[in-house]
Amino acid sequence: VSDERSQSRPSARPAAGNSGKPWTKEEDDRLVAAFDKGTSIDDLAVAHARSRLAIEARLARFGRVPMPAGVRAIAAARGVGESIRAQYSVRP
């Protein structure tokens, strides 16, 4: 009898390759340009090796989409709403 819990299972969503890495100005420029040309968020996530939520949050920073609910929920739960909103504000 096999114990399913002891077997490793692949994650439903593998970690994005660039997860946690800082964004460069060049990557920001490529992201915004591709989004403005109509590239889907899912395709952008694959192209940038980042999560969908990371792409949405970054696009929100540049005023292209509303801030994703997941980012707002995390901020509210931590009680740091203002600092998170400031972090994702549009650059001058």
XYZ file of N, CA and C in Angstrom:
276
model
N 0.855 -1.182 0.000
C 0.000 0.000 0.000
C 0.892 1.233 0.000
N 0.596 2.115 -0.904
C 1.393 3.325 -1.084
C 0.760 4.492 -0.337
N 1.559 5.242 0.329
C 1.077 6.439 1.020
C 1.244 7.622 0.077
N 0.122 8.166 -0.415
C 0.171 9.251 -1.397
C 0.864 10.487 -0.858
N 0.763 10.715 0.445
C 1.366 11.918 1.009
C 2.885 11.893 0.940
N 3.474 10.699 0.943
C 4.932 10.620 0.922
C 5.501 10.781 -0.481
N 4.661 10.655 -1.490
C 5.121 10.828 -2.860
C 5.146 12.309 -3.205
N 6.189 12.718 -3.884
C 6.224 14.122 -4.283
C 5.325 14.307 -5.493
N 4.570 15.358 -5.454
C 3.679 15.691 -6.563
C 4.135 16.998 -7.169
N 4.046 17.093 -8.489
C 4.408 18.373 -9.094
C 3.426 19.454 -8.668
N 3.940 20.637 -8.490
C 3.098 21.768 -8.125
C 2.149 22.107 -9.270
N 0.942 22.515 -8.923
C -0.021 22.913 -9.949
C 0.504 24.119 -10.727
N 1.232 24.994 -10.033
C 1.819 26.171 -10.680
C 3.292 26.236 -10.312
N 4.167 25.895 -11.234
C 5.590 25.986 -10.907
C 5.982 27.436 -10.657
N 6.958 27.621 -9.801
C 7.421 28.975 -9.499
C 7.996 29.610 -10.763
N 7.682 30.857 -10.956
C 8.207 31.584 -12.109
C 9.710 31.777 -11.929
N 10.449 31.655 -13.020
C 11.908 31.730 -12.977
C 12.463 33.037 -12.450
N 11.778 34.128 -12.669
C 12.253 35.427 -12.200
C 11.544 35.885 -10.927
N 10.807 34.989 -10.317
C 10.071 35.323 -9.097
C 11.022 35.875 -8.042
N 10.685 37.035 -7.500
C 11.482 37.654 -6.457
C 12.648 38.488 -6.953
N 12.962 38.406 -8.229
C 14.062 39.199 -8.772
C 13.570 40.610 -9.066
N 14.439 41.602 -8.902
C 14.014 42.971 -9.190
C 13.756 43.177 -10.682
N 12.859 44.088 -10.968
C 12.552 44.451 -12.355
C 13.579 45.482 -12.810
N 14.047 45.343 -14.030
C 14.938 46.344 -14.604
C 14.105 47.331 -15.422
N 14.691 48.480 -15.704
C 13.990 49.452 -16.540
C 13.713 48.858 -17.914
N 14.666 48.101 -18.439
C 14.485 47.478 -19.759
C 13.333 46.477 -19.743
N 13.241 45.693 -18.674
C 12.142 44.724 -18.580
C 10.807 45.449 -18.455
N 10.781 46.516 -17.656
C 9.561 47.326 -17.544
C 9.150 47.860 -18.917
N 10.116 48.381 -19.644
C 9.826 48.946 -20.969
C 9.268 47.883 -21.910
N 9.888 46.694 -21.913
C 9.401 45.600 -22.771
C 7.999 45.169 -22.358
N 7.754 45.094 -21.050
C 6.441 44.674 -20.541
C 5.357 45.637 -21.003
N 5.566 46.911 -20.767
C 4.562 47.923 -21.105
C 4.346 47.977 -22.619
N 5.427 47.931 -23.388
C 5.304 47.986 -24.849
C 4.525 46.789 -25.376
N 4.819 45.605 -24.864
C 4.112 44.397 -25.322
C 2.648 44.442 -24.920
N 2.366 44.907 -23.708
C 0.973 45.011 -23.265
C 0.223 46.014 -24.132
N 0.846 47.143 -24.405
C 0.207 48.174 -25.229
C -0.067 47.678 -26.649
N 0.721 46.706 -27.117
C 0.509 46.126 -28.450
C -0.526 45.006 -28.435
N -1.045 44.671 -27.243
C -2.111 43.680 -27.160
C -1.719 42.305 -26.666
N -0.493 42.131 -26.209
C -0.075 40.839 -25.668
C -0.849 40.551 -24.386
N -1.351 39.328 -24.256
C -2.148 38.967 -23.080
C -1.277 38.888 -21.827
N -1.906 39.036 -20.685
C -1.199 38.956 -19.411
C -0.587 37.572 -19.234
N -1.314 36.530 -19.628
C -0.757 35.182 -19.525
C 0.489 35.029 -20.382
N 0.464 35.551 -21.602
C 1.637 35.479 -22.477
C 2.792 36.311 -21.916
N 2.477 37.446 -21.317
C 3.512 38.269 -20.696
C 4.148 37.536 -19.518
N 3.340 36.841 -18.744
C 3.866 36.081 -17.601
C 4.868 35.030 -18.078
N 4.538 34.346 -19.156
C 5.453 33.339 -19.703
C 6.720 34.010 -20.236
N 6.550 35.076 -20.997
C 7.689 35.753 -21.619
C 8.660 36.314 -20.582
N 8.129 36.775 -19.444
C 8.973 37.387 -18.420
C 9.327 36.423 -17.294
N 8.840 35.181 -17.385
C 9.089 34.158 -16.354
C 8.702 34.673 -14.976
N 7.509 35.275 -14.923
C 6.966 35.806 -13.669
C 5.516 35.372 -13.551
N 4.972 35.471 -12.361
C 3.583 35.062 -12.146
C 2.621 36.057 -12.776
N 1.414 35.598 -13.012
C 0.365 36.474 -13.539
C 0.138 37.654 -12.592
N 0.119 37.379 -11.295
C -0.086 38.436 -10.306
C 1.039 39.468 -10.373
N 2.275 39.012 -10.562
C 3.402 39.947 -10.668
C 3.256 40.837 -11.894
N 2.815 40.248 -12.999
C 2.613 41.030 -14.228
C 1.505 42.050 -14.018
N 0.399 41.615 -13.424
C -0.724 42.540 -13.182
C -0.305 43.669 -12.251
N 0.432 43.353 -11.200
C 0.869 44.385 -10.255
C 1.810 45.370 -10.937
N 2.680 44.854 -11.793
C 3.615 45.742 -12.478
C 2.885 46.632 -13.479
N 1.946 46.057 -14.210
C 1.162 46.869 -15.149
C 0.334 47.914 -14.400
N -0.153 47.573 -13.220
C -0.904 48.538 -12.409
C 0.006 49.688 -11.996
N 1.247 49.374 -11.726
C 2.198 50.416 -11.343
C 2.324 51.473 -12.432
N 2.165 51.057 -13.680
C 2.274 51.980 -14.804
C 0.909 52.438 -15.306
N -0.134 52.192 -14.525
C -1.455 52.702 -14.849
C -2.160 51.983 -15.984
N -1.713 50.783 -16.326
C -2.318 50.071 -17.454
C -3.510 49.223 -17.046
N -3.530 48.738 -15.823
C -4.636 47.915 -15.305
C -4.871 48.310 -13.849
N -6.047 47.974 -13.302
C -6.266 48.227 -11.871
C -5.358 47.324 -11.025
N -5.041 47.772 -9.823
C -4.229 46.947 -8.929
C -4.960 45.633 -8.678
N -4.290 44.496 -8.833
C -4.961 43.203 -8.641
C -5.455 43.036 -7.212
N -6.582 42.352 -7.090
C -7.204 42.136 -5.784
C -6.262 41.430 -4.831
N -5.456 40.509 -5.311
C -4.527 39.773 -4.456
C -3.541 40.688 -3.764
N -3.074 41.700 -4.446
C -2.122 42.643 -3.859
C -2.822 43.497 -2.814
N -4.038 43.931 -3.112
C -4.797 44.721 -2.130
C -5.102 43.894 -0.896
N -5.449 42.624 -1.062
C -5.791 41.761 0.071
C -4.570 41.523 0.952
N -3.415 41.326 0.362
C -2.191 41.116 1.127
C -1.878 42.363 1.941
N -2.006 43.513 1.310
C -1.726 44.766 2.002
C -2.666 44.965 3.178
N -3.946 44.697 2.987
C -4.923 44.879 4.056
C -4.642 43.916 5.212
N -4.292 42.678 4.885
C -4.032 41.684 5.915
C -2.800 42.043 6.740
N -1.826 42.651 6.118
C -0.604 43.034 6.818
C -0.725 44.389 7.496
N -1.776 45.122 7.154
C -1.941 46.446 7.731
C -0.958 47.452 7.174
N -0.495 47.199 5.960
C 0.487 48.099 5.358
C -0.022 48.628 4.034
N -1.282 48.905 3.968
C -1.896 49.328 2.712
C -1.209 50.502 2.057
N -0.863 51.498 2.828
C -0.253 52.688 2.232
C 1.118 52.386 1.655
N 1.930 51.605 2.370
C 3.270 51.339 1.852
C 3.224 50.469 0.604
N 2.287 49.519 0.549
C 2.148 48.693 -0.648
C 1.646 49.557 -1.802
N 0.645 50.389 -1.545
C 0.142 51.256 -2.615
C 1.243 52.188 -3.113
N 2.061 52.695 -2.216
C 3.156 53.567 -2.624
C 4.167 52.803 -3.464
N 4.425 51.544 -3.091
C 5.377 50.738 -3.836
C 4.907 50.509 -5.272
N 3.602 50.400 -5.464
C 3.059 50.121 -6.794
C 2.481 51.359 -7.444
N 2.874 52.519 -7.001
C 2.357 53.735 -7.627
C 3.063 53.973 -8.945
N 2.447 54.795 -9.764
C 3.003 55.107 -11.075
C 4.252 55.959 -10.911
N 5.291 55.595 -11.652
C 6.527 56.390 -11.623
C 6.306 57.715 -12.338
N 6.963 58.779 -11.844
C 6.847 60.071 -12.539
C 7.538 60.026 -13.885
